[in-house]
PDB file of C-alpha atoms in Angstrom:
ATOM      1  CA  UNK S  14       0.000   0.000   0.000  1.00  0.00           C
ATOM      2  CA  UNK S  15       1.488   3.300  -1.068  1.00  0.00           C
ATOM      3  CA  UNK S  16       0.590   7.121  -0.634  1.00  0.00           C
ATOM      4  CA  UNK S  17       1.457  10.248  -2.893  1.00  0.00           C
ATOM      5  CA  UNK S  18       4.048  12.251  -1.097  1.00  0.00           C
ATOM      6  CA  UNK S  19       3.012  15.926  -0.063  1.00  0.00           C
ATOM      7  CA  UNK S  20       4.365  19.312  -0.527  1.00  0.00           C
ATOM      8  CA  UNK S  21       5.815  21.666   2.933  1.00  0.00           C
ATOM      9  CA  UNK S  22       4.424  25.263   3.114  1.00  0.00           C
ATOM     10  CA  UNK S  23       3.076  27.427   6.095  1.00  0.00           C
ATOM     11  CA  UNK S  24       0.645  26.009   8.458  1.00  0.00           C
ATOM     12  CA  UNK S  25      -3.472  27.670   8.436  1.00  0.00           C
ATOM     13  CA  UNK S  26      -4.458  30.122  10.785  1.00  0.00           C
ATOM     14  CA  UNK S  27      -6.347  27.022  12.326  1.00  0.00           C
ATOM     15  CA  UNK S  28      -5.428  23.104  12.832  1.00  0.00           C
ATOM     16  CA  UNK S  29      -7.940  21.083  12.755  1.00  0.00           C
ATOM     17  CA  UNK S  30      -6.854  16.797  12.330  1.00  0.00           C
ATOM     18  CA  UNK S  31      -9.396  14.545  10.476  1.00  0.00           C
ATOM     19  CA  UNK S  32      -9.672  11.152  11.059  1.00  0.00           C
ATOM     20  CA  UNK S  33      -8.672  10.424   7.205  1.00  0.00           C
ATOM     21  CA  UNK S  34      -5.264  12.932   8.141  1.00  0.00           C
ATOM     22  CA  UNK S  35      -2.009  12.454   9.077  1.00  0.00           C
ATOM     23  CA  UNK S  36      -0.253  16.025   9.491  1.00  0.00           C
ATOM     24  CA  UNK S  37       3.842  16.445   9.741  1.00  0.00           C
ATOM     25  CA  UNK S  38       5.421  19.077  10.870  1.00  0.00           C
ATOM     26  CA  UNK S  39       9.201  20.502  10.111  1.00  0.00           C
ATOM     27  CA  UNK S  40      11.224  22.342  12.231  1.00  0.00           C
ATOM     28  CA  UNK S  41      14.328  23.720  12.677  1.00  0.00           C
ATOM     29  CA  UNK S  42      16.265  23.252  15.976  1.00  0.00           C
ATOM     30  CA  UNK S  43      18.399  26.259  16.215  1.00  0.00           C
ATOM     31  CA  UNK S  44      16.224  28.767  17.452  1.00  0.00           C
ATOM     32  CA  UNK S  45      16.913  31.872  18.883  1.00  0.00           C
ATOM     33  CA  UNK S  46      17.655  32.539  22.580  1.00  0.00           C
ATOM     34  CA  UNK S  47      13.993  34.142  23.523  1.00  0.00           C
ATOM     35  CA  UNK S  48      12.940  31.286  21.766  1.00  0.00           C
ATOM     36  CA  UNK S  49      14.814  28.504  23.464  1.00  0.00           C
ATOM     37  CA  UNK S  50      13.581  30.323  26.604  1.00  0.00           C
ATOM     38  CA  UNK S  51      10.047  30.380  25.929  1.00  0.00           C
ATOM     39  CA  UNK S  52       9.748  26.838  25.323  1.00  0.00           C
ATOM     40  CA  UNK S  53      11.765  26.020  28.188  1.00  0.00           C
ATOM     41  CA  UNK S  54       9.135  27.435  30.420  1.00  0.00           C
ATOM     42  CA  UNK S  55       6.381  25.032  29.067  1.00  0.00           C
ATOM     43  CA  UNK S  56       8.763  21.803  29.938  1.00  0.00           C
ATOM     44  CA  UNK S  57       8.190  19.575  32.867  1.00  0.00           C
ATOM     45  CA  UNK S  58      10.464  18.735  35.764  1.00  0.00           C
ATOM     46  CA  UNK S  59      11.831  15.526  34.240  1.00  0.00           C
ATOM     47  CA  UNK S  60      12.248  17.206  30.884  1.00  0.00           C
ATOM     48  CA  UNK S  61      14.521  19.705  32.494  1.00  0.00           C
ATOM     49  CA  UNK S  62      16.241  16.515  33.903  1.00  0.00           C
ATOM     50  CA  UNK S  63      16.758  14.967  31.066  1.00  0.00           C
ATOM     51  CA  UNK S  64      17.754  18.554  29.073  1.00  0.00           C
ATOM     52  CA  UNK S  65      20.690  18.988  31.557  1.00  0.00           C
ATOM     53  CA  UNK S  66      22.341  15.517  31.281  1.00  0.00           C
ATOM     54  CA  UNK S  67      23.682  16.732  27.630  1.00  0.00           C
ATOM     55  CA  UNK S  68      26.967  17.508  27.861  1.00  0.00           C
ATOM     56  CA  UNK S  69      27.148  19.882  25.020  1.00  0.00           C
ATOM     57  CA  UNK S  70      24.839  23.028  24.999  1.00  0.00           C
ATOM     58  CA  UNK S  71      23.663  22.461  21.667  1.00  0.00           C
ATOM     59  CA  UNK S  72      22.618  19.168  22.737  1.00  0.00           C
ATOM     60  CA  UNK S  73      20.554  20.599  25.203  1.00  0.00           C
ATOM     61  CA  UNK S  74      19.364  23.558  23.142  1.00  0.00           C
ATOM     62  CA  UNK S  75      17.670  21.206  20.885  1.00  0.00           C
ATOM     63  CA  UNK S  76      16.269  18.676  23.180  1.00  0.00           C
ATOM     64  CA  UNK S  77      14.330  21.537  24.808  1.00  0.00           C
ATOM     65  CA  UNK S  78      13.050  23.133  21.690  1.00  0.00           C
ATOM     66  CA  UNK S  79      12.443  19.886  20.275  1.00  0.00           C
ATOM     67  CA  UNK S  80      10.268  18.642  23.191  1.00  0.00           C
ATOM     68  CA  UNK S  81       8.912  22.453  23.358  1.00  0.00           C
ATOM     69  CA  UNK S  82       7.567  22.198  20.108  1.00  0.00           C
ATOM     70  CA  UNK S  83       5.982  18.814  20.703  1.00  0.00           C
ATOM     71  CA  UNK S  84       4.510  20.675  23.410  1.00  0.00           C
ATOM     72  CA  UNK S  85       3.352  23.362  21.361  1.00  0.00           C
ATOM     73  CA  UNK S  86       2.085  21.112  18.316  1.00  0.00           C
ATOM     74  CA  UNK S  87      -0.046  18.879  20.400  1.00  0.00           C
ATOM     75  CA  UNK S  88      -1.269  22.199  22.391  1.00  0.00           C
ATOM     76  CA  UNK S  89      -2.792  23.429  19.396  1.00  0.00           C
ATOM     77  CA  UNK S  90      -4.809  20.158  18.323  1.00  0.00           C
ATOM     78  CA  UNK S  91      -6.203  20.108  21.859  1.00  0.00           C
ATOM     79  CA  UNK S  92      -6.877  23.473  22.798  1.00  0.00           C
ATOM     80  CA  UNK S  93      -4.463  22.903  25.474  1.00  0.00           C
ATOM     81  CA  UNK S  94      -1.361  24.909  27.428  1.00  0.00           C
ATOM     82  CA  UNK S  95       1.717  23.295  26.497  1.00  0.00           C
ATOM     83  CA  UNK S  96       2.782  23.069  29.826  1.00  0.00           C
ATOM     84  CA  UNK S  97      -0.248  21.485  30.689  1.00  0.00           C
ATOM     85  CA  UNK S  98       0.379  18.097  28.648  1.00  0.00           C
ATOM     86  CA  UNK S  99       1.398  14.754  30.395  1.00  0.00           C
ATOM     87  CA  UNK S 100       3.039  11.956  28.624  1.00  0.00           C
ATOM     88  CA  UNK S 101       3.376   8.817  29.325  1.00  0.00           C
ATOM     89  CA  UNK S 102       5.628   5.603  27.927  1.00  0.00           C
ATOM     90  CA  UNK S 103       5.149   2.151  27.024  1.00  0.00           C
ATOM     91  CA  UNK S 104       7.260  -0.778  28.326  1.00  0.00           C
ATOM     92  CA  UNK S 105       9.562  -0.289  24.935  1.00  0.00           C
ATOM     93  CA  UNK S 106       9.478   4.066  25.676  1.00  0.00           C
ATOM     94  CA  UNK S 107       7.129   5.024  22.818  1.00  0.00           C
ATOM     95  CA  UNK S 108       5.405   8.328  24.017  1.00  0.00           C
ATOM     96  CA  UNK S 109       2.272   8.970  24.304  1.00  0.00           C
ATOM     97  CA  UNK S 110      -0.388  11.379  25.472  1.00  0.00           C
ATOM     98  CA  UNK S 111      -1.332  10.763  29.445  1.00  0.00           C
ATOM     99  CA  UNK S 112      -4.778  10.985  30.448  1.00  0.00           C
ATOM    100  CA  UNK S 113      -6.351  13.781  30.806  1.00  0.00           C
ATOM    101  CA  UNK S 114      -3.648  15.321  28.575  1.00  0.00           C
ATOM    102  CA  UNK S 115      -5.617  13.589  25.282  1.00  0.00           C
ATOM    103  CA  UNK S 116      -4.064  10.021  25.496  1.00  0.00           C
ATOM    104  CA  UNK S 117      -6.679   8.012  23.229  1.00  0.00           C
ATOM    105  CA  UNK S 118      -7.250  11.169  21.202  1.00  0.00           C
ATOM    106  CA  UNK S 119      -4.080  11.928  19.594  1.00  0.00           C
ATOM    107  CA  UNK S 120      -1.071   9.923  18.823  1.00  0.00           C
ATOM    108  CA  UNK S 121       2.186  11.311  17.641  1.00  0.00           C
ATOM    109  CA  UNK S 122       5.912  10.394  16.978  1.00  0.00           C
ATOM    110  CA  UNK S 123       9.544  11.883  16.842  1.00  0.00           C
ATOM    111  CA  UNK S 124      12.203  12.305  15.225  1.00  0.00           C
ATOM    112  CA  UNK S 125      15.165  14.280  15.431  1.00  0.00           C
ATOM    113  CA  UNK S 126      18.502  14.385  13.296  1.00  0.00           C
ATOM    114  CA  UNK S 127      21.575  17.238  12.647  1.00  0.00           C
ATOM    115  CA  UNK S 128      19.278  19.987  13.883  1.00  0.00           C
ATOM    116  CA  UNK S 129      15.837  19.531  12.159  1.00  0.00           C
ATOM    117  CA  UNK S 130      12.971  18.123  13.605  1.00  0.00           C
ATOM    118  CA  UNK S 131       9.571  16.328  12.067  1.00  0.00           C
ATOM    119  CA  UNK S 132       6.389  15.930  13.959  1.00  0.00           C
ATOM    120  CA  UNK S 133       3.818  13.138  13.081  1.00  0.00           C
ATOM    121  CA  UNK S 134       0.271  13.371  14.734  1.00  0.00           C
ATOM    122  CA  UNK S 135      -2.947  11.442  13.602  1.00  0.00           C
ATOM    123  CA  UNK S 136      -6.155  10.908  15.303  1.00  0.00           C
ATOM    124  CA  UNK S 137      -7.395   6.964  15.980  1.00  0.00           C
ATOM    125  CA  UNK S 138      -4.169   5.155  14.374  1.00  0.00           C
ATOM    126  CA  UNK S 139      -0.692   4.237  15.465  1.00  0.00           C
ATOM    127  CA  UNK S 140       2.377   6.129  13.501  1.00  0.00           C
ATOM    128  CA  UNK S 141       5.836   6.547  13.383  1.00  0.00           C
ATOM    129  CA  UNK S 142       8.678   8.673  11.312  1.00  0.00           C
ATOM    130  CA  UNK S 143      12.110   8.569  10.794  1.00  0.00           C
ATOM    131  CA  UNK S 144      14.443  10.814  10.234  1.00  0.00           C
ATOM    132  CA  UNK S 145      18.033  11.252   8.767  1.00  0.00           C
ATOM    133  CA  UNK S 146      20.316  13.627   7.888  1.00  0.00           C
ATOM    134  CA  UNK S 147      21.983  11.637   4.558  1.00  0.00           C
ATOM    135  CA  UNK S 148      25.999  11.935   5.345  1.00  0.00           C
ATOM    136  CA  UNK S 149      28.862   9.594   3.647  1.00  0.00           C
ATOM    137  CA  UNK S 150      29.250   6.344   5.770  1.00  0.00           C
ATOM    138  CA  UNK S 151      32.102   4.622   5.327  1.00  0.00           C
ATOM    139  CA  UNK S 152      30.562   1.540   6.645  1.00  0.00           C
ATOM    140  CA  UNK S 153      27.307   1.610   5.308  1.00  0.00           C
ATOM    141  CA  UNK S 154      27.862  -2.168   3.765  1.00  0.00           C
ATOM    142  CA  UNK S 155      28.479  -3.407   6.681  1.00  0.00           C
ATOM    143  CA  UNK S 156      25.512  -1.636   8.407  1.00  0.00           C
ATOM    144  CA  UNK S 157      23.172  -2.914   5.564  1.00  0.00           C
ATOM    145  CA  UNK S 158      24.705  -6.406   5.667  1.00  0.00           C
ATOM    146  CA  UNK S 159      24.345  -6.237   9.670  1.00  0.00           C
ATOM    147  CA  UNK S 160      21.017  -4.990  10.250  1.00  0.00           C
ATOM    148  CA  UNK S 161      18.708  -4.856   6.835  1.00  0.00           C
ATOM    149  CA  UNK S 162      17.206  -8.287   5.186  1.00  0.00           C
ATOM    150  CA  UNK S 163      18.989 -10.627   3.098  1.00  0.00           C
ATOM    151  CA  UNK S 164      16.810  -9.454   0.142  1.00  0.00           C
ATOM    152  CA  UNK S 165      16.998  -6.002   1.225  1.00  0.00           C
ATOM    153  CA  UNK S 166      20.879  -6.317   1.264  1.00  0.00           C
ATOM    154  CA  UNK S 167      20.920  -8.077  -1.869  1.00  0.00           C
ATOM    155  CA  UNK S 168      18.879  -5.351  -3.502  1.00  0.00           C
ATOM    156  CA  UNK S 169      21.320  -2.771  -2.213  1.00  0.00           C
ATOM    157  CA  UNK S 170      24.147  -4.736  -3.327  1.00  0.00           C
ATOM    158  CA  UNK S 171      22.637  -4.752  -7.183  1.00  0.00           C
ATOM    159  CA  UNK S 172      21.580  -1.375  -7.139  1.00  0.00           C
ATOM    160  CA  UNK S 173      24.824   0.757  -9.449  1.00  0.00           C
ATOM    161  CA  UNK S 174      27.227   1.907  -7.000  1.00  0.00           C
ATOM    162  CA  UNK S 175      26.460   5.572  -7.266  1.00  0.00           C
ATOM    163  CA  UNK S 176      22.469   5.171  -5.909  1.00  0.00           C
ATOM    164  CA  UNK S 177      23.296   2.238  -2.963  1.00  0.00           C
ATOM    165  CA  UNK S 178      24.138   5.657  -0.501  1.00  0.00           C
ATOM    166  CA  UNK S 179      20.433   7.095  -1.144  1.00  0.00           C
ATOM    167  CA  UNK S 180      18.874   4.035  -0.960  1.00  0.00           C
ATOM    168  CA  UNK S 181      20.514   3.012   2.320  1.00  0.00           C
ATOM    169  CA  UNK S 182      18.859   5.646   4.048  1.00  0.00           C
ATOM    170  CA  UNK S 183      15.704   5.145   2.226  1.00  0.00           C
ATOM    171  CA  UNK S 184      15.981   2.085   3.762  1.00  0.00           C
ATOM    172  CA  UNK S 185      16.654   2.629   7.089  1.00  0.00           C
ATOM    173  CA  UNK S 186      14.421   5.379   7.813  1.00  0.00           C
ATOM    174  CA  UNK S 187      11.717   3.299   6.278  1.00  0.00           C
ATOM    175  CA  UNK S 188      12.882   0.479   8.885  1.00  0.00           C
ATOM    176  CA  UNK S 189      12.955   2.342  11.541  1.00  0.00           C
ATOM    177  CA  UNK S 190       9.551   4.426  11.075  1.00  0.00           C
ATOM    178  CA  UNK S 191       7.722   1.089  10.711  1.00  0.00           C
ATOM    179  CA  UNK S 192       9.251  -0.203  14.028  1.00  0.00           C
ATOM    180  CA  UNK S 193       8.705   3.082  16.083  1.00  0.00           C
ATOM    181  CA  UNK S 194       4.670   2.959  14.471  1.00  0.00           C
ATOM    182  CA  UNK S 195       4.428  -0.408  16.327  1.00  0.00           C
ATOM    183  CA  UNK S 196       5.741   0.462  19.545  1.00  0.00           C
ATOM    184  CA  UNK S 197       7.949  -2.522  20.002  1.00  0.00           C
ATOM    185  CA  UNK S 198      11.466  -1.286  20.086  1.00  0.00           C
ATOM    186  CA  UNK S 199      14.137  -3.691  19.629  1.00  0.00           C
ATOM    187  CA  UNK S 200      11.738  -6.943  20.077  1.00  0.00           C
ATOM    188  CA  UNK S 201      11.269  -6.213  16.366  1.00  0.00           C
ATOM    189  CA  UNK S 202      14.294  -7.137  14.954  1.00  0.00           C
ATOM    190  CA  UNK S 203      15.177  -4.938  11.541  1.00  0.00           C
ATOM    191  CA  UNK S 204      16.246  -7.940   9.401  1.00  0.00           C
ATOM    192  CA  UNK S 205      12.761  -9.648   9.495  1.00  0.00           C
ATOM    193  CA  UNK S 206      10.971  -8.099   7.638  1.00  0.00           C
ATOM    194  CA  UNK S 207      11.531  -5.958   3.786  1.00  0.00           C
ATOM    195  CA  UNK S 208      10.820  -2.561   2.672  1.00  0.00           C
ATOM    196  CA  UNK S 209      11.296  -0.817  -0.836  1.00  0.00           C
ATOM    197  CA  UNK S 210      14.740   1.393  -1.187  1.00  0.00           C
ATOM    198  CA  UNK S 211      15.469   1.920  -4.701  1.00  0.00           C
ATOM    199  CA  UNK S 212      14.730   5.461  -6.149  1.00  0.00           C
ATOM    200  CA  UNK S 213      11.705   5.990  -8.090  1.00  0.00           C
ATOM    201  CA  UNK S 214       9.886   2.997  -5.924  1.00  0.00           C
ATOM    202  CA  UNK S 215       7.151   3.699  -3.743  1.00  0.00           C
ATOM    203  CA  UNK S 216       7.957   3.355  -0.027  1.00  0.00           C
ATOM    204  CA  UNK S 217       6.022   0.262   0.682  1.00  0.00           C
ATOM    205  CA  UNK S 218       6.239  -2.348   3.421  1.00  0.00           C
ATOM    206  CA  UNK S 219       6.933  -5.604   1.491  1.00  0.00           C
ATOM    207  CA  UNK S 220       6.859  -8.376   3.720  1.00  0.00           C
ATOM    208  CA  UNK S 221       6.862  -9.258   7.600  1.00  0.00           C
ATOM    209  CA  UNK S 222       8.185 -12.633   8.105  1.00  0.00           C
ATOM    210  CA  UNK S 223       6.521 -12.446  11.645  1.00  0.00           C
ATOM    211  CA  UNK S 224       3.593 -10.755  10.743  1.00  0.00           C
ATOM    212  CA  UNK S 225       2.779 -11.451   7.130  1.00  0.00           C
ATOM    213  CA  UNK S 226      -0.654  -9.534   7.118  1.00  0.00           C
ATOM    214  CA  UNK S 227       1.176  -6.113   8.500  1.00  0.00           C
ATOM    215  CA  UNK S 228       1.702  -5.556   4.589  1.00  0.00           C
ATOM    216  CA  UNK S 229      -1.928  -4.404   4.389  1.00  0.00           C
ATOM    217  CA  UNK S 230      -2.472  -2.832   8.419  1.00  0.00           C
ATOM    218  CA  UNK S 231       0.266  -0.485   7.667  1.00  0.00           C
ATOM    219  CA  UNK S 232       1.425   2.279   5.266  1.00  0.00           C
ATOM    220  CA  UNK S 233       4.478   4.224   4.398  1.00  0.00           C
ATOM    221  CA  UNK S 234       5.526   7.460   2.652  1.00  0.00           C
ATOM    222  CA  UNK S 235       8.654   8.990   1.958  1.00  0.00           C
ATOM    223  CA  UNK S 236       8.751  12.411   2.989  1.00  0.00           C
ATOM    224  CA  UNK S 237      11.513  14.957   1.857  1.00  0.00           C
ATOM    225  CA  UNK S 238      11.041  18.164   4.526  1.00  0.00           C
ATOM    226  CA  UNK S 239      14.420  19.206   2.911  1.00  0.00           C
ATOM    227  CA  UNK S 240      17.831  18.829   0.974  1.00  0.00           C
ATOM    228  CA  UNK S 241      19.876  16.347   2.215  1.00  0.00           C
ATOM    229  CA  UNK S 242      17.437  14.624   4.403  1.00  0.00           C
ATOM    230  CA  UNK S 243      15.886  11.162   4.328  1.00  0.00           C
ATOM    231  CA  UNK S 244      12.775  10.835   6.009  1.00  0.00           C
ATOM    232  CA  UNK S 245       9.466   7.919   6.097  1.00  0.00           C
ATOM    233  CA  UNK S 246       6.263   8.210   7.608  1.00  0.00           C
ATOM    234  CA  UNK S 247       4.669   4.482   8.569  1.00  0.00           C
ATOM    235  CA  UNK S 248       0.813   4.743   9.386  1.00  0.00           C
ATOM    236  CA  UNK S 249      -1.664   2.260  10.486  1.00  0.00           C
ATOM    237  CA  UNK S 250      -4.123   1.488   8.123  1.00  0.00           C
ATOM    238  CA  UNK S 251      -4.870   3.170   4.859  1.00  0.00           C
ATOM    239  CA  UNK S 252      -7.354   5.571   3.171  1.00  0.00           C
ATOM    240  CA  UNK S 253      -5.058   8.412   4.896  1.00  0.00           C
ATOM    241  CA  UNK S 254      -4.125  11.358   3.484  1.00  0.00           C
ATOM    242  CA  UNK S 255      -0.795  13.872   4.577  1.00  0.00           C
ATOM    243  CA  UNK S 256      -0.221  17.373   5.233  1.00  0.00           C
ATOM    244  CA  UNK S 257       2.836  18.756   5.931  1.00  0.00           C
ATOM    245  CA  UNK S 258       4.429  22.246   7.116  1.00  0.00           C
ATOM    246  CA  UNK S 259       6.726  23.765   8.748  1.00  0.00           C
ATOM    247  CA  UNK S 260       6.693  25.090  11.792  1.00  0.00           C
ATOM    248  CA  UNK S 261       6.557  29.055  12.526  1.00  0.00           C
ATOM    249  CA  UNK S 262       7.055  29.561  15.721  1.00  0.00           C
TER     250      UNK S 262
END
């Protein structure tokens, strides 16, 4: 099951989520200091926490504006004060909305990479995304030999040299989105089951040795929120449609 991929421009004055919707959000990390500030004041204790144990400021900087703006995102779908939202984690640490905060309502996923951020949200289905920032890698054969599927691998291996570095992180992002939409970290392991990587091919889930039927639960979509970035969305169920846009603060 594949979707069309969708074009990044300003949000509307108003956000409002369908239940046929799945919005995405881009944002840039490296905001300005009365920025960085203002989000910080919507974080919780163990946010804070977690914000000092960075070593490096930057780090830090962008763990609190990311987690601001998730803040800030999910505010505006609920009609909520950022600093008002609870979260909560499953047994693998996917987040998710606490009750009262909206948990049931919303669901949402994270990703962060080099100083850009993208936001999933949909009403009434699981999701996930993946993000990458596409840099040379000298071991990248290894990596794909390591972790992807022996057909995966052996696709890689016949693509022509000069396209295996694209679709490595078509791959992986793919991977990765589809594990994060199912909430099962690591019990999932990422060589068993296939996804599409070539250029010019539809992301698509293509088989699940475990779970052979997950090719028609579960969608994905490459997203490109901008130059030399990979990116997937995986979404439960199909039918959907995406909107995506970057974040003004």
């Amino acid at each position: 099951m594949t979707v069309p991929g969708c074009s990044w421009g300003p949000p509307p004055g108003v956000v409002a989520l369908a239940g046929g919707e799945v919005h995405v959000w881009g944002a840039v990390l490296d905001q300005p200091p009365s920025q960085v500030l203002r989000l910080a004041h919507t974080l919780s204790a163990d946010e804070h926490a977690r914000a000092d144990r960075y070593f490096f400021a930057r780090d830090r900087q962008h763990y609190i504006v990311g987690r601001g703006l998730l803040r800030a995102i999910l505010g505006r779908y609920l009609g909520s004060e950022p600093a008002r939202l609870r979260f909560a984690y499953s047994s693998h640490g996917k987040p998710s909305l606490a009750e009262p905060s909206g948990g049931g309502i919303l669901h949402f996923n994270v990703s962060h990479s080099k100083g850009l951020g993208l936001y999933a949200v949909a009403r009434d289905r699981q999701i996930g995304v993946d993000l990458e920032r596409v840099r040379p890698l000298p071991d990248a054969a290894q990596l794909a030999e390591r972790f992807f599927s022996p057909r995966e691998y052996a696709a890689l291996r016949a693509l022509p040299a000069h396209m295996r570095h694209e679709a490595f992180f078509n791959c992986w992002t793919r991977k990765e989105a589809y594990v994060k939409a199912r909430g099962e970290g690591l019990s999932l392991p990422l060589d068993q089951f296939d996804v599409s990587l070539a250029r010019g091919k539809p992301a698509r889930l293509l088989c699940n040795e475990r779970e052979p039927r997950d090719v028609i639960r579960w969608t994905l979509q490459e997203l490109t929120p901008a130059p030399g970035y990979a990116a997937a969305l995986a979404v439960q169920g199909y039918g959907w449609q995406s909107r995506c846009w970057q974040w003004k603060g």
